[in-house]
XYZ file of C-alpha atoms in Angstrom:
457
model
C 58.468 -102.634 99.558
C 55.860 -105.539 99.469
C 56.243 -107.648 102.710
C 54.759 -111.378 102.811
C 51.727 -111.820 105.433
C 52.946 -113.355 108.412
C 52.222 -116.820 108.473
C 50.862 -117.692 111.971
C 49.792 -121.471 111.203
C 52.256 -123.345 113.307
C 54.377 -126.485 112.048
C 52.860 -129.720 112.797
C 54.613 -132.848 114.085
C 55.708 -134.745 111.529
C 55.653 -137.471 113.934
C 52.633 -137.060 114.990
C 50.282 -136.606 112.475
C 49.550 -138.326 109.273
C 48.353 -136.760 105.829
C 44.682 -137.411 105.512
C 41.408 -135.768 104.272
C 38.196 -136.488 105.648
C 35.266 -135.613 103.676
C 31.620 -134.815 105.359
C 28.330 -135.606 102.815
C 25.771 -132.958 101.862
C 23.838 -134.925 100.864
C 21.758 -134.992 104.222
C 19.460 -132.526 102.698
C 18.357 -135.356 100.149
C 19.247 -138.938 101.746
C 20.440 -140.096 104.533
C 23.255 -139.022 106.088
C 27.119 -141.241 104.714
C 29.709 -141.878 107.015
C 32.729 -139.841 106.806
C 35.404 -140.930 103.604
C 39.200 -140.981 104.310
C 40.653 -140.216 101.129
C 44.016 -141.731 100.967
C 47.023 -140.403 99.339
C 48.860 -143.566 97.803
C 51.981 -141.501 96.560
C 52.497 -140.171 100.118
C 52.158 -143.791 101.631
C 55.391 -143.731 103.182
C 55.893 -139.969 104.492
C 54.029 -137.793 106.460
C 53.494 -134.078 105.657
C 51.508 -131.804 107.783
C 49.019 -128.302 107.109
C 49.727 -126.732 110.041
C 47.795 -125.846 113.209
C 45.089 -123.448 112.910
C 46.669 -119.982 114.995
C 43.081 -119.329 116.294
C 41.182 -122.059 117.338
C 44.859 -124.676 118.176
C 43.475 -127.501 116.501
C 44.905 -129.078 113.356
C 44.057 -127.798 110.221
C 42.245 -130.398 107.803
C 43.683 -128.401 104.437
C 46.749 -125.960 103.585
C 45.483 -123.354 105.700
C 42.241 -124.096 106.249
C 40.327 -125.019 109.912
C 36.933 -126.862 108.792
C 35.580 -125.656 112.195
C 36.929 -121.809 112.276
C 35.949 -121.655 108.092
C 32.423 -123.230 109.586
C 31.586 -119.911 111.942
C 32.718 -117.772 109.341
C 30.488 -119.075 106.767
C 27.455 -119.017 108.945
C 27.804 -115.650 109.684
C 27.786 -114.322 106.222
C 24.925 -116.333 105.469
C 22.442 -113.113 105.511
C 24.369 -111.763 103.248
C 23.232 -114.015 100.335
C 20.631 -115.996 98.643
C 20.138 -117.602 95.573
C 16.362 -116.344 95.420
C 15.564 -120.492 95.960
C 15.436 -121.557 99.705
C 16.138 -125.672 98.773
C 19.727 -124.219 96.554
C 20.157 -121.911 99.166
C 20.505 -124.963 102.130
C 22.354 -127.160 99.852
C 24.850 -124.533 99.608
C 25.125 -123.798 103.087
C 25.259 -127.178 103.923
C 28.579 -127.504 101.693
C 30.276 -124.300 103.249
C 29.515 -125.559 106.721
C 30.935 -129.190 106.198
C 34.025 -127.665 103.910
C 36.950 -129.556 104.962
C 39.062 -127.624 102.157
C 39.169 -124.540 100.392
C 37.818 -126.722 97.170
C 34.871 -128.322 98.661
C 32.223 -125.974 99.094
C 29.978 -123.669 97.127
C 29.206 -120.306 96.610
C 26.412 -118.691 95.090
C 27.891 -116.173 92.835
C 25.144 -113.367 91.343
C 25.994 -113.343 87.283
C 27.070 -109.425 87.783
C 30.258 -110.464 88.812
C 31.315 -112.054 86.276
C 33.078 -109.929 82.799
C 33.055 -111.258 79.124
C 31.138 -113.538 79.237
C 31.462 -115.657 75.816
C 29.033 -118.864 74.094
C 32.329 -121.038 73.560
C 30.184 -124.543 72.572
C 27.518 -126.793 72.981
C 26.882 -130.243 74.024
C 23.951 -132.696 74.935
C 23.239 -131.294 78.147
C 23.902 -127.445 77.764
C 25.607 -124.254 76.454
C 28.826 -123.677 77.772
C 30.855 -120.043 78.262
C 33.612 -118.912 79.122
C 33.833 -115.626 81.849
C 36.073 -113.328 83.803
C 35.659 -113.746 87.863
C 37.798 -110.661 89.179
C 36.975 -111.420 92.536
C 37.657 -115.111 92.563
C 37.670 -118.128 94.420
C 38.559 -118.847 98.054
C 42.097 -119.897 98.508
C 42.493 -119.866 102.199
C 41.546 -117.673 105.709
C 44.473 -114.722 106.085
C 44.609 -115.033 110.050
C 46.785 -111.721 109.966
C 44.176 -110.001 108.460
C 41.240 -111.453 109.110
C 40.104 -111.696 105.731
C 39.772 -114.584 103.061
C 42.881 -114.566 100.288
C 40.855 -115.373 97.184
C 42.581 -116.008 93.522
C 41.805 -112.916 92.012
C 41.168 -112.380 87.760
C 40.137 -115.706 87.577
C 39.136 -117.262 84.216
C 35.708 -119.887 84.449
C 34.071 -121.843 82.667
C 30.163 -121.519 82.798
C 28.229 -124.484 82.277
C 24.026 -124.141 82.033
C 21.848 -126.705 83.722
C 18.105 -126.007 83.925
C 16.045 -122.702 85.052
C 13.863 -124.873 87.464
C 14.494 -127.434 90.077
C 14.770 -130.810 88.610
C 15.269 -134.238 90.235
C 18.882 -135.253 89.105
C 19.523 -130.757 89.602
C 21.968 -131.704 92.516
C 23.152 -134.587 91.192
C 25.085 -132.127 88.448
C 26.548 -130.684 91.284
C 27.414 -132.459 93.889
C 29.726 -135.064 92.850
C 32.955 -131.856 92.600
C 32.293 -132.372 96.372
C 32.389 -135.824 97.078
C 34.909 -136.544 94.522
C 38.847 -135.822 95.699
C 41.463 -134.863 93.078
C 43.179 -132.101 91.806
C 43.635 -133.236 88.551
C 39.247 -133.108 88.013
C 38.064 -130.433 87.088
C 36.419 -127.900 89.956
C 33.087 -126.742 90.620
C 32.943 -123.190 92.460
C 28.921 -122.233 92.626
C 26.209 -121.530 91.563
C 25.013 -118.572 89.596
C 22.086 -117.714 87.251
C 21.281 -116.023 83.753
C 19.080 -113.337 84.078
C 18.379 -113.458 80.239
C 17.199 -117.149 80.126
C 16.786 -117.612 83.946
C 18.982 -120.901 83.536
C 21.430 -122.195 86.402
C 24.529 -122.170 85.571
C 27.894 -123.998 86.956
C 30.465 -122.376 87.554
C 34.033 -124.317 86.734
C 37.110 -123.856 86.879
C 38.574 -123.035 83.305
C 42.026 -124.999 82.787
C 44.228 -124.421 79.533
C 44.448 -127.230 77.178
C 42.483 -129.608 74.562
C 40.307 -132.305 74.591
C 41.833 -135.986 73.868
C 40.013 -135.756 70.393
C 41.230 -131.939 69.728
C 44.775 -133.212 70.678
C 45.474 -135.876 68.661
C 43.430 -134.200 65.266
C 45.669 -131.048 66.203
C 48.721 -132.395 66.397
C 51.230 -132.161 64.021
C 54.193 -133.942 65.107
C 54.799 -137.007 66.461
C 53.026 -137.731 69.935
C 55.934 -140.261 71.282
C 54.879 -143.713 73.172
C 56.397 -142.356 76.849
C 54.148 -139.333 76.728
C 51.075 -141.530 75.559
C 51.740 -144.144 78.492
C 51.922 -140.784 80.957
C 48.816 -139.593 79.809
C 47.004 -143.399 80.145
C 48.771 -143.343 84.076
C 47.053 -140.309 84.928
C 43.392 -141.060 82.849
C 43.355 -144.067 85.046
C 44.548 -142.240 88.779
C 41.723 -139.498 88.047
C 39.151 -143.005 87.100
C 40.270 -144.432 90.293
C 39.624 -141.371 92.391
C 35.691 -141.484 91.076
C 35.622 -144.862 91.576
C 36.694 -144.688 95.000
C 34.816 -142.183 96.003
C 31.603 -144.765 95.457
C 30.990 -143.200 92.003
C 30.975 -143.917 87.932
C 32.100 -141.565 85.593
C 28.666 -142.667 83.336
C 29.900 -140.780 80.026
C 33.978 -141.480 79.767
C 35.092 -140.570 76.402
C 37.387 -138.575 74.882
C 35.882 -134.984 74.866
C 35.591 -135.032 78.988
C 39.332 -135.448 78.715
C 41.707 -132.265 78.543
C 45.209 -131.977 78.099
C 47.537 -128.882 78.205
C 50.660 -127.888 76.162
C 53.020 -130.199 79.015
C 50.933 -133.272 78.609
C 48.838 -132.966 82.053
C 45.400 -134.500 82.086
C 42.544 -133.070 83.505
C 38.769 -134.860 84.009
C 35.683 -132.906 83.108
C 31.849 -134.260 82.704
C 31.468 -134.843 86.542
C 27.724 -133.498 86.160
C 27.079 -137.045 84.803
C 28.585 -138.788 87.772
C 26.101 -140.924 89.577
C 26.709 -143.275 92.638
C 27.182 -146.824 91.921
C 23.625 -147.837 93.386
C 21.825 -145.471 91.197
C 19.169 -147.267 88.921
C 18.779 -144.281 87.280
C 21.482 -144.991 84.386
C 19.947 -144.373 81.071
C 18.680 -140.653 81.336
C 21.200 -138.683 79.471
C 21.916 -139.209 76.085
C 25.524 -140.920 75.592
C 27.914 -141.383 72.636
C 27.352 -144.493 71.355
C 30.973 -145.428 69.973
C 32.201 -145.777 73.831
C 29.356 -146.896 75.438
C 29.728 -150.645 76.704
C 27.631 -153.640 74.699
C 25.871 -154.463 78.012
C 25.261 -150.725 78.696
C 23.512 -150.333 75.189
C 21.376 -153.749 75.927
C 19.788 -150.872 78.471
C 21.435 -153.121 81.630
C 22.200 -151.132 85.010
C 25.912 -149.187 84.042
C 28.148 -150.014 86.604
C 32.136 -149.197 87.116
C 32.926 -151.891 84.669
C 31.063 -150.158 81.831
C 33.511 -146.596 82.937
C 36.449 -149.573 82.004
C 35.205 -150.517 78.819
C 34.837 -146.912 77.655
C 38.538 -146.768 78.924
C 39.582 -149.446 76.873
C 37.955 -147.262 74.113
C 39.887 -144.150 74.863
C 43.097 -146.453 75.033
C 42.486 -147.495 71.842
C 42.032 -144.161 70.843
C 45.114 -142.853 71.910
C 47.457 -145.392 70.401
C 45.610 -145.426 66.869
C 45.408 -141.516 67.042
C 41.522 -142.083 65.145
C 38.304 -141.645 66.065
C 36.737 -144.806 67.730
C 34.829 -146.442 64.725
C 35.800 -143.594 61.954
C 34.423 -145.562 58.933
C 31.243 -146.178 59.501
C 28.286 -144.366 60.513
C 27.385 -143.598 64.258
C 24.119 -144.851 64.734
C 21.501 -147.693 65.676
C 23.535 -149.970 63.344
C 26.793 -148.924 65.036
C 25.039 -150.211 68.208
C 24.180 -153.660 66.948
C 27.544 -154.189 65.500
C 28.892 -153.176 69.132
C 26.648 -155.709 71.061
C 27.368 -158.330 68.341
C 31.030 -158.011 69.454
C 32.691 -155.626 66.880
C 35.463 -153.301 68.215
C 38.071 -150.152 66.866
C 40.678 -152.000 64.712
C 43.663 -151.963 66.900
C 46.943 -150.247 64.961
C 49.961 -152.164 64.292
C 51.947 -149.732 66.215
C 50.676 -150.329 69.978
C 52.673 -151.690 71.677
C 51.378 -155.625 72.951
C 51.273 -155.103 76.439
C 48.645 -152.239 75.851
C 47.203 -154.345 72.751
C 46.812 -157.086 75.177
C 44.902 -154.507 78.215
C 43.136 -152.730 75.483
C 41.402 -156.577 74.763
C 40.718 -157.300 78.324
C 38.918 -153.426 79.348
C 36.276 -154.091 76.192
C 35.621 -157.749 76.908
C 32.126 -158.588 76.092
C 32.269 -160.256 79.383
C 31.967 -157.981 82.565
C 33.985 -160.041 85.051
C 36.683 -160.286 82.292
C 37.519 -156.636 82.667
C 40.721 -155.540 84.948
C 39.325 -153.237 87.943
C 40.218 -149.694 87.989
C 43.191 -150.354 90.990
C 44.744 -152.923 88.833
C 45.048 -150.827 85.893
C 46.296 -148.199 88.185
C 49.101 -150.314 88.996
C 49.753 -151.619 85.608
C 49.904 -148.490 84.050
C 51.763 -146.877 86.787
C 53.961 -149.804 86.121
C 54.299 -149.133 82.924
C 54.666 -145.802 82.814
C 57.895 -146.014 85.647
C 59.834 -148.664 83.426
C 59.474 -147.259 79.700
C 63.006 -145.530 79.757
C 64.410 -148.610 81.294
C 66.502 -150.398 78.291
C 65.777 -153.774 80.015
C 61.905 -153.662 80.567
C 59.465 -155.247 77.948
C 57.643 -152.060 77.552
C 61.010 -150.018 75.915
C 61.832 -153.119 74.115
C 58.207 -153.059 72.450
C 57.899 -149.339 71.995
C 61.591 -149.554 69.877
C 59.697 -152.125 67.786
C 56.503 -149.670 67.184
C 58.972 -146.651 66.184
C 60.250 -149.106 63.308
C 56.558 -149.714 62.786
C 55.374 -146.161 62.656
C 58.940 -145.420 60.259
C 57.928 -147.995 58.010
C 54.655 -146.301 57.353
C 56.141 -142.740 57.447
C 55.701 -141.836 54.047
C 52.883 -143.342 52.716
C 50.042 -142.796 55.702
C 49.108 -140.303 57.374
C 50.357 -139.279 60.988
C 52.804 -142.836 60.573
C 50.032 -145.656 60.610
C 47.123 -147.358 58.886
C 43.858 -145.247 58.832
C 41.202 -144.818 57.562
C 38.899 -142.468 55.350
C 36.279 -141.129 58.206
C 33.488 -141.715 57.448
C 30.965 -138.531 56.977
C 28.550 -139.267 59.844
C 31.355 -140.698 62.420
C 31.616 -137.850 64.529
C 30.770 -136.629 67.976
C 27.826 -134.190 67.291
C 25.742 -137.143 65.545
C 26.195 -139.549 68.000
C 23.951 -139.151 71.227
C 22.260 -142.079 71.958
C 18.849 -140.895 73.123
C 17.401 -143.077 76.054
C 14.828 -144.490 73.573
C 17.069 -145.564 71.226
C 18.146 -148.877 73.594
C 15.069 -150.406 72.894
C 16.762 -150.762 69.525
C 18.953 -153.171 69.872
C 16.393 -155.739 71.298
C 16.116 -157.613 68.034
C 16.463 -161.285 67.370
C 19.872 -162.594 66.301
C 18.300 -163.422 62.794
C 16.875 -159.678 62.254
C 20.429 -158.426 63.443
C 21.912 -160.705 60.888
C 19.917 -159.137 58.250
C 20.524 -155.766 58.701
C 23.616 -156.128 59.024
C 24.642 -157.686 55.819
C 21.920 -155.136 54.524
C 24.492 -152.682 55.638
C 27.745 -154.242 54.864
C 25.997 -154.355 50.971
C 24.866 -150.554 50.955
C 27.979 -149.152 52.725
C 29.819 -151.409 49.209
């Protein structure tokens, strides 16, 4: 008969200690060394909940099972008994298992043997992606009993390639699935490398579900308001989470956003993450459609430019179409953009999220709500729309009749329409040259834009 390990991490005081993370930078290697950030746990504001005392060393742990300074020893001693084959990955890795303050935040370097099936699942404009088998998985937590780590065996990842050589922004990819704390973002476990193309290659955690964009073109049946409002609530908790964490999201659209069969969110696209103070902002190619007008001007992005993009995906969401579907997605799109154009907003949304979808694309930067209030609007929101009194159920009952009205003569219940041939995601990367652009004078923009309006006729 199967017996369950005997659990010798002892109960803490609920009294005594509170429910808090602390999280120690890496990034020492690079910069100087950050103080220390206290990630706090809004929902759990007003009760305490304890991991347990570590049963070796008697000091509290700092995750579920997991002593930062027993996990610390541990992971120096096995470090003879890897390497990456590169001495500067090889310390930034170290650096993160010795500063681990949870079973999530550190890395391994994991040799491309170990991994089964691998599979080319798609491409994007920063790498190939695949999807693998891991049978000896990550690190859940330190069995005390048996001395040995418990890891989540048959594990299914996500392989991500970077570059085969040691770039400037390399760590950058990386290191933000550190800094950044939530579970609902998707997580970084290592390192590992091709030996076919010699490429680095992240190694992710694979979670079941869609992208925003795959979700709404694959649905058939009716995605109802209370399950679009849940989605928005947790879009913005995983926004504040990089924003708190002294970061910007840089790319926020619709692809980077997955969502299983139950409606759960996850964030992916951290490898674009950059911190706030980071001049740097106009490397990457971008998709133009949810880029913000000051952004595309080739101005310093900034968390207000994540909220415009939000506003986008909001927009999205409601109208169930792609952001700017009848046109095409290019250099004209952009001037149209900084001239002040925006997605037509569907008769169906509800006001109050008509009304924030307005104020998150504002042309004007201190117009735009900050990511905590639309936290607490949305989480706001999202707690009254079964309530018969609020405004929220009130205006969702008047959308249904909207979207009824429609049923049978458009598509998926509400105005669209015909998409245009070049509006979609693989043709619309924004190269870093292409912001130059949109530096025209207000008469040339005039012109080609009515010399557009008059071909597209």
């Amino acid at each position: 008969m199967c017996r369950m390990p005997k659990n010798l991490w002892k109960i803490l005081d609920y009294e005594k200690y509170e429910d808090y993370i602390t999280f120690s930078s890496i990034d020492s290697i690079f910069e100087q060394e950050i103080d220390e950030r206290i990630v706090y746990i809004e929902d759990l504001k007003k009760r305490k909940q304890a991991y347990g005392i570590c049963g070796e060393c008697n000091e509290p742990g700092t995750g579920e099972y997991w002593c930062q300074s027993c996990n610390a020893k541990r992971f120096k001693d096995n470090l003879k008994n890897w390497t990456s084959g590169n001495e500067i990955i090889d310390e930034f890795m170290q650096q993160s298992q010795l500063n681990a303050v949870h079973h999530t935040k550190y890395f391994e370097w994991i040799p491309f043997e170990n991994f089964r099936n691998v599979t080319h699942t798609s491409s994007d404009g920063y790498g190939n992606f695949y999807s693998a088998e891991w049978p000896n998985g990550c690190i859940n937590s330190w069995n005390i009993e048996n001395q040995k780590y418990e890891r989540s065996t048959n594990c299914k990842v996500a392989l991500k390639s970077l570059y085969s050589d040691i770039r400037a922004d390399f760590f950058n990819k990386i290191k933000s699935h550190l800094q950044i704390h939530s579970f609902d973002i998707i997580q970084c476990f290592g390192l590992t490398q091709d030996p076919g193309t010699r490429d680095y290659m992240m190694v992710l955690e694979y979670r079941d579900g869609k992208s925003l964009r795959n979700y709404l073109d694959s649905s058939d049946y009716n995605i109802s308001y209370e399950l679009k409002i849940f989605i928005l609530f947790q879009i913005t908790k995983c926004l504040l989470d990089i924003h708190n964490a002294g970061k910007f999201h840089k790319n926020f659209h619709s692809e980077y956003i997955l969502i299983n069969k139950d409606g759960y969110v996850s964030i992916s696209g951290l490898g674009m993450c950059q911190p706030v103070n980071d001049e740097q902002s106009f490397k990457e190619h971008k998709i133009i459609s949810y880029l913000a007008p000051e952004v595309l001007h080739g101005h310093e992005y900034s968390k207000a430019a994540d909220i415009y993009s939000f506003g986008i995906i909001m927009n999205e969401l409601f109208s169930e179409e792609i952001p700017y579907n009848d046109i095409s997605h290019d250099n004209y799109l952009t001037i149209k953009i900084c001239k002040g154009n925006r997605p037509i907003i569907s008769e169906d949304t509800p006001k109050l999220f008509a009304n924030l979808i307005i104020r998150c694309w504002d042309a004007e930067v201190k117009n735009r709500p900050t990511t905590k209030e639309l936290y607490d609007i949305l989480k706001k929101l999202n707690y009254e729309k079964y309530f018969y009194e609020s405004e929220i159920c009130s205006q969702i009952e008047e959308c249904d009749k909207i979207k009824e009205k429609f049923k049978n003569k458009f598509n998926k219940y509400r105005l669209s329409y015909i998409s245009h041939l070049r509006a979609r995601y693989s043709d619309i990367f924004l190269s870093p040259e292409s912001k130059s652009d949109v530096d025209l004078s207000e008469l040339e923009i005039n012109e080609i834009c009515q010399d557009y309006a008059d071909f597209i006729e």
